[in-house]
Amino acid sequence: MLNLTPTEIETYHRQMMLPNFGEAGQQKLRQATVLVTGVGGLGGTAALYLAVAGVGRLILVRGGELRQDDMNRQILMTDDWVGKPRVIKAKETLSAINPNVEIEAIPEYVTSENVDSLVLQADIALDCAHNFEERDLLNAACVRWRKPMVEAAMNGMEAYLTTIIPGKTPCLSCIFPEKPDWDRRSFGVLGAVSGTLACLTALEAIKVITGFEKPLLSELLTMDLGGLNFAKRRPYQDPHCPVCGNHSH
């Protein structure tokens, strides 16, 4: 294990002051590889906070080009990038903010062909995709390869968040055996709402990586950000779940 450089110690000094974090927590972040899918208003902002926290490596996965109507929430983007692959710009912005983070940008959607290779490279995955097809693929791969996954999604002013540890917690299929009727392409959204959820998503990942605080294990945080109503619910772990049933204790 390499010692932190003087610049790293100065950069991350304030977070290393936190109880139970310290230099040991910072070393864990530096050694971690985090996979972020759906690098938009949610995934891109979560990636930003992981980058400034000093995560060693980020794998950013998102197909498609930047649209003008992305600009109200995708804070890694610039207006001159509309029409170009957004994940490439995400890497450029994050590298400018923290050049010490290794970043791989993959301009693809999550598919059955690429999901296993993506998950196997990572220590933890952030599930921020814009549709449940990609979410289900990532969930199944994380269960298959025993990788933790932070699950975060939003629709309008509503959002939810949980951390999935295969074999210990309900998986996404347990929590949503029937998928919410959300239109992932054209739902209304305020940038501050996706940003709020993104910060909590990054925080969950940092907790899992460093172990300095307790993440949302077997708890689903639901948020109504219109009325600022927050609740924790205990999702059912289905012993007969087609995805994780034979992996659970």
Short mmCIF file of C-alpha atoms in Angstrom, two decimals:
data_model
loop_
_atom_site.label_atom_id
_atom_site.label_comp_id
_atom_site.label_asym_id
_atom_site.label_seq_id
_atom_site.Cartn_x
_atom_site.Cartn_y
_atom_site.Cartn_z
CA MET A 1 0.00 0.00 0.00
CA LEU A 2 1.49 3.32 -1.09
CA ASN A 3 1.47 6.20 1.36
CA LEU A 4 -0.70 9.18 0.54
CA THR A 5 1.25 12.02 -1.06
CA PRO A 6 1.51 15.39 0.69
CA THR A 7 -0.90 16.82 -1.90
CA GLU A 8 -3.42 14.05 -1.24
CA ILE A 9 -3.16 14.57 2.51
CA GLU A 10 -3.85 18.28 2.04
CA THR A 11 -6.65 17.73 -0.48
CA TYR A 12 -8.55 15.20 1.64
CA HIS A 13 -7.59 16.56 5.06
CA ARG A 14 -11.09 17.66 6.00
CA GLN A 15 -12.71 14.29 5.34
CA MET A 16 -9.86 12.45 7.02
CA MET A 17 -10.73 14.46 10.15
CA LEU A 18 -14.04 12.58 10.39
CA PRO A 19 -14.29 9.97 13.18
CA ASN A 20 -13.54 6.44 11.92
CA PHE A 21 -12.39 7.76 8.53
CA GLY A 22 -8.81 8.95 8.78
CA GLU A 23 -5.97 7.97 6.48
CA ALA A 24 -7.15 4.35 6.43
CA GLY A 25 -10.47 5.40 4.90
CA GLN A 26 -8.74 7.56 2.35
CA GLN A 27 -6.48 4.68 1.34
CA LYS A 28 -9.55 2.49 0.80
CA LEU A 29 -11.08 5.13 -1.47
CA ARG A 30 -7.85 5.48 -3.41
CA GLN A 31 -7.71 1.72 -4.04
CA ALA A 32 -11.38 1.42 -5.05
CA THR A 33 -12.86 1.09 -8.52
CA VAL A 34 -16.44 2.32 -8.86
CA LEU A 35 -18.69 1.55 -11.81
CA VAL A 36 -21.27 4.28 -12.53
CA THR A 37 -24.02 3.56 -15.02
CA GLY A 38 -26.39 6.11 -16.50
CA VAL A 39 -24.03 9.08 -16.27
CA GLY A 40 -26.64 11.85 -16.35
CA GLY A 41 -28.15 14.16 -13.78
CA LEU A 42 -27.96 11.43 -11.16
CA GLY A 43 -24.97 9.30 -12.11
CA GLY A 44 -22.84 12.20 -13.31
CA THR A 45 -23.33 14.17 -10.11
CA ALA A 46 -22.63 11.09 -7.98
CA ALA A 47 -19.45 10.53 -9.99
CA LEU A 48 -18.43 14.13 -9.31
CA TYR A 49 -18.61 13.65 -5.55
CA LEU A 50 -16.73 10.36 -5.77
CA ALA A 51 -14.02 12.05 -7.81
CA VAL A 52 -13.54 14.91 -5.35
CA ALA A 53 -13.53 12.38 -2.48
CA GLY A 54 -10.51 10.68 -4.06
CA VAL A 55 -11.86 7.40 -5.42
CA GLY A 56 -9.01 5.78 -7.31
CA ARG A 57 -10.82 4.70 -10.46
CA LEU A 58 -14.17 5.46 -12.04
CA ILE A 59 -15.75 3.50 -14.89
CA LEU A 60 -18.43 5.67 -16.50
CA VAL A 61 -20.98 3.91 -18.72
CA ARG A 62 -23.66 5.71 -20.70
CA GLY A 63 -24.69 5.53 -24.33
CA GLY A 64 -26.24 8.32 -26.36
CA GLU A 65 -25.49 11.96 -27.04
CA LEU A 66 -26.13 15.00 -24.86
CA ARG A 67 -29.47 16.67 -25.53
CA GLN A 68 -30.37 20.29 -24.91
CA ASP A 69 -32.99 19.27 -22.35
CA ASP A 70 -30.28 17.51 -20.30
CA MET A 71 -28.68 20.83 -19.47
CA ASN A 72 -30.92 21.68 -16.49
CA ARG A 73 -29.38 18.90 -14.40
CA GLN A 74 -26.26 17.34 -15.95
CA ILE A 75 -23.66 19.48 -14.23
CA LEU A 76 -20.63 17.83 -15.86
CA MET A 77 -21.81 19.03 -19.28
CA THR A 78 -21.30 22.28 -21.19
CA ASP A 79 -23.63 23.78 -23.78
CA ASP A 80 -21.16 23.34 -26.64
CA TRP A 81 -21.25 19.57 -26.08
CA VAL A 82 -24.91 19.09 -27.13
CA GLY A 83 -25.11 16.35 -29.75
CA LYS A 84 -21.88 14.63 -28.62
CA PRO A 85 -21.37 11.53 -26.42
CA ARG A 86 -22.02 12.79 -22.90
CA VAL A 87 -19.80 10.23 -21.14
CA ILE A 88 -16.72 11.57 -22.94
CA LYS A 89 -17.43 15.06 -21.62
CA ALA A 90 -18.07 13.64 -18.16
CA LYS A 91 -14.56 12.17 -18.14
CA GLU A 92 -13.06 15.45 -19.38
CA THR A 93 -14.78 17.50 -16.67
CA LEU A 94 -13.95 15.09 -13.85
CA SER A 95 -10.31 14.80 -14.96
CA ALA A 96 -10.01 18.60 -14.86
CA ILE A 97 -11.45 18.66 -11.33
CA ASN A 98 -9.29 15.81 -10.00
CA PRO A 99 -6.52 14.65 -12.36
CA ASN A 100 -5.44 12.00 -9.85
CA VAL A 101 -8.55 9.88 -10.48
CA GLU A 102 -8.25 7.29 -13.23
CA ILE A 103 -11.37 7.49 -15.39
CA GLU A 104 -12.57 5.18 -18.13
CA ALA A 105 -15.45 6.46 -20.26
CA ILE A 106 -17.50 3.83 -22.10
CA PRO A 107 -20.07 5.34 -24.50
CA GLU A 108 -22.40 2.34 -24.37
CA TYR A 109 -25.59 1.33 -22.62
CA VAL A 110 -25.52 -1.60 -20.19
CA THR A 111 -26.30 -4.78 -22.12
CA SER A 112 -26.26 -8.51 -21.51
CA GLU A 113 -23.05 -8.61 -23.58
CA ASN A 114 -21.03 -6.07 -21.58
CA VAL A 115 -22.48 -6.16 -18.06
CA ASP A 116 -20.38 -9.00 -16.66
CA SER A 117 -17.06 -7.53 -17.81
CA LEU A 118 -18.05 -4.15 -16.39
CA VAL A 119 -19.03 -5.51 -12.99
CA LEU A 120 -15.97 -7.72 -12.69
CA GLN A 121 -13.69 -4.67 -12.99
CA ALA A 122 -15.38 -2.85 -10.12
CA ASP A 123 -15.48 -3.06 -6.33
CA ILE A 124 -18.95 -1.47 -6.22
CA ALA A 125 -21.54 -0.35 -8.78
CA LEU A 126 -23.82 2.67 -8.79
CA ASP A 127 -27.10 1.92 -10.54
CA CYS A 128 -28.22 5.24 -12.02
CA ALA A 129 -29.52 4.07 -15.40
CA HIS A 130 -32.59 5.70 -16.94
CA ASN A 131 -34.53 2.44 -17.45
CA PHE A 132 -35.23 -0.77 -15.59
CA GLU A 133 -33.88 -2.98 -18.37
CA GLU A 134 -30.36 -1.78 -17.64
CA ARG A 135 -31.03 -1.78 -13.89
CA ASP A 136 -32.14 -5.40 -13.93
CA LEU A 137 -29.08 -6.45 -15.91
CA LEU A 138 -26.73 -4.69 -13.49
CA ASN A 139 -28.54 -6.07 -10.45
CA ALA A 140 -28.31 -9.64 -11.75
CA ALA A 141 -24.61 -9.26 -12.57
CA CYS A 142 -23.83 -7.78 -9.15
CA VAL A 143 -25.63 -10.69 -7.48
CA ARG A 144 -23.85 -13.16 -9.76
CA TRP A 145 -20.41 -11.78 -8.95
CA ARG A 146 -21.14 -10.80 -5.34
CA LYS A 147 -20.50 -7.09 -5.85
CA PRO A 148 -22.27 -4.42 -3.78
CA MET A 149 -24.57 -2.05 -5.65
CA VAL A 150 -26.04 1.31 -4.68
CA GLU A 151 -29.51 1.53 -6.20
CA ALA A 152 -30.87 5.05 -6.79
CA ALA A 153 -33.76 6.26 -8.92
CA MET A 154 -36.09 9.22 -9.19
CA ASN A 155 -39.24 10.29 -10.97
CA GLY A 156 -40.46 13.86 -10.73
CA MET A 157 -40.13 14.92 -7.09
CA GLU A 158 -39.94 11.34 -5.80
CA ALA A 159 -36.81 9.29 -5.26
CA TYR A 160 -35.57 6.13 -3.58
CA LEU A 161 -32.20 4.82 -2.45
CA THR A 162 -30.82 1.59 -1.02
CA THR A 163 -27.59 -0.39 -0.91
CA ILE A 164 -27.65 -4.00 -2.04
CA ILE A 165 -25.12 -6.52 -0.72
CA PRO A 166 -25.64 -9.88 -2.44
CA GLY A 167 -26.34 -12.64 0.05
CA LYS A 168 -27.14 -10.16 2.82
CA THR A 169 -29.86 -7.81 1.58
CA PRO A 170 -32.84 -7.92 -0.78
CA CYS A 171 -31.82 -7.34 -4.38
CA LEU A 172 -33.56 -5.04 -6.83
CA SER A 173 -35.76 -7.89 -8.06
CA CYS A 174 -36.94 -8.53 -4.49
CA ILE A 175 -37.75 -4.86 -3.97
CA PHE A 176 -39.43 -4.32 -7.33
CA PRO A 177 -40.73 -7.65 -8.67
CA GLU A 178 -43.07 -5.46 -10.74
CA LYS A 179 -41.35 -2.40 -12.13
CA PRO A 180 -42.67 1.11 -11.43
CA ASP A 181 -44.57 2.67 -14.30
CA TRP A 182 -42.03 5.40 -14.90
CA ASP A 183 -41.38 6.99 -18.27
CA ARG A 184 -37.61 7.13 -18.16
CA ARG A 185 -37.25 9.26 -21.27
CA SER A 186 -39.53 12.21 -20.60
CA PHE A 187 -40.28 12.63 -16.91
CA GLY A 188 -40.27 16.05 -15.28
CA VAL A 189 -37.21 16.77 -13.19
CA LEU A 190 -35.52 19.61 -11.34
CA GLY A 191 -31.74 19.51 -11.33
CA ALA A 192 -31.67 20.05 -7.57
CA VAL A 193 -33.74 16.89 -7.07
CA SER A 194 -31.41 14.64 -9.08
CA GLY A 195 -28.47 16.38 -7.38
CA THR A 196 -29.88 15.72 -3.91
CA LEU A 197 -30.27 12.03 -4.63
CA ALA A 198 -26.85 11.91 -6.31
CA CYS A 199 -25.12 13.25 -3.21
CA LEU A 200 -26.77 10.59 -1.07
CA THR A 201 -25.83 7.94 -3.64
CA ALA A 202 -22.16 8.95 -3.54
CA LEU A 203 -22.31 8.99 0.26
CA GLU A 204 -23.62 5.41 0.31
CA ALA A 205 -20.77 4.28 -1.94
CA ILE A 206 -18.20 6.01 0.27
CA LYS A 207 -19.69 4.33 3.35
CA VAL A 208 -19.50 0.89 1.76
CA ILE A 209 -15.93 1.40 0.54
CA THR A 210 -14.51 2.84 3.76
CA GLY A 211 -16.79 1.28 6.39
CA PHE A 212 -16.78 4.51 8.39
CA GLU A 213 -20.57 4.76 8.71
CA LYS A 214 -23.58 2.45 8.30
CA PRO A 215 -25.08 2.31 4.79
CA LEU A 216 -28.72 1.61 3.94
CA LEU A 217 -28.60 -2.18 4.19
CA SER A 218 -32.02 -3.88 3.96
CA GLU A 219 -33.53 -0.40 4.16
CA LEU A 220 -35.17 1.52 1.33
CA LEU A 221 -35.05 5.29 1.78
CA THR A 222 -38.02 6.89 0.03
CA MET A 223 -38.13 10.62 -0.55
CA ASP A 224 -40.86 13.04 -1.50
CA LEU A 225 -38.74 16.09 -2.17
CA GLY A 226 -41.75 18.27 -2.88
CA GLY A 227 -42.84 18.06 0.74
CA LEU A 228 -39.42 17.01 2.07
CA ASN A 229 -40.89 13.80 3.44
CA PHE A 230 -38.38 11.02 4.06
CA ALA A 231 -39.11 7.46 5.22
CA LYS A 232 -37.14 4.26 5.68
CA ARG A 233 -38.86 1.04 4.73
CA ARG A 234 -37.71 -2.55 5.19
CA PRO A 235 -38.06 -4.36 1.86
CA TYR A 236 -38.84 -8.07 1.78
CA GLN A 237 -36.03 -10.44 0.88
CA ASP A 238 -37.76 -13.06 -1.23
CA PRO A 239 -36.22 -16.51 -0.62
CA HIS A 240 -37.64 -17.53 -3.99
CA CYS A 241 -36.38 -14.48 -5.87
CA PRO A 242 -35.36 -15.59 -9.38
CA VAL A 243 -32.24 -13.42 -9.16
CA CYS A 244 -30.90 -13.72 -5.63
CA GLY A 245 -32.94 -16.49 -3.98
CA ASN A 246 -30.27 -19.15 -4.28
CA HIS A 247 -27.56 -16.67 -3.17
CA SER A 248 -29.16 -15.53 0.09
CA HIS A 249 -28.33 -16.96 3.48
#
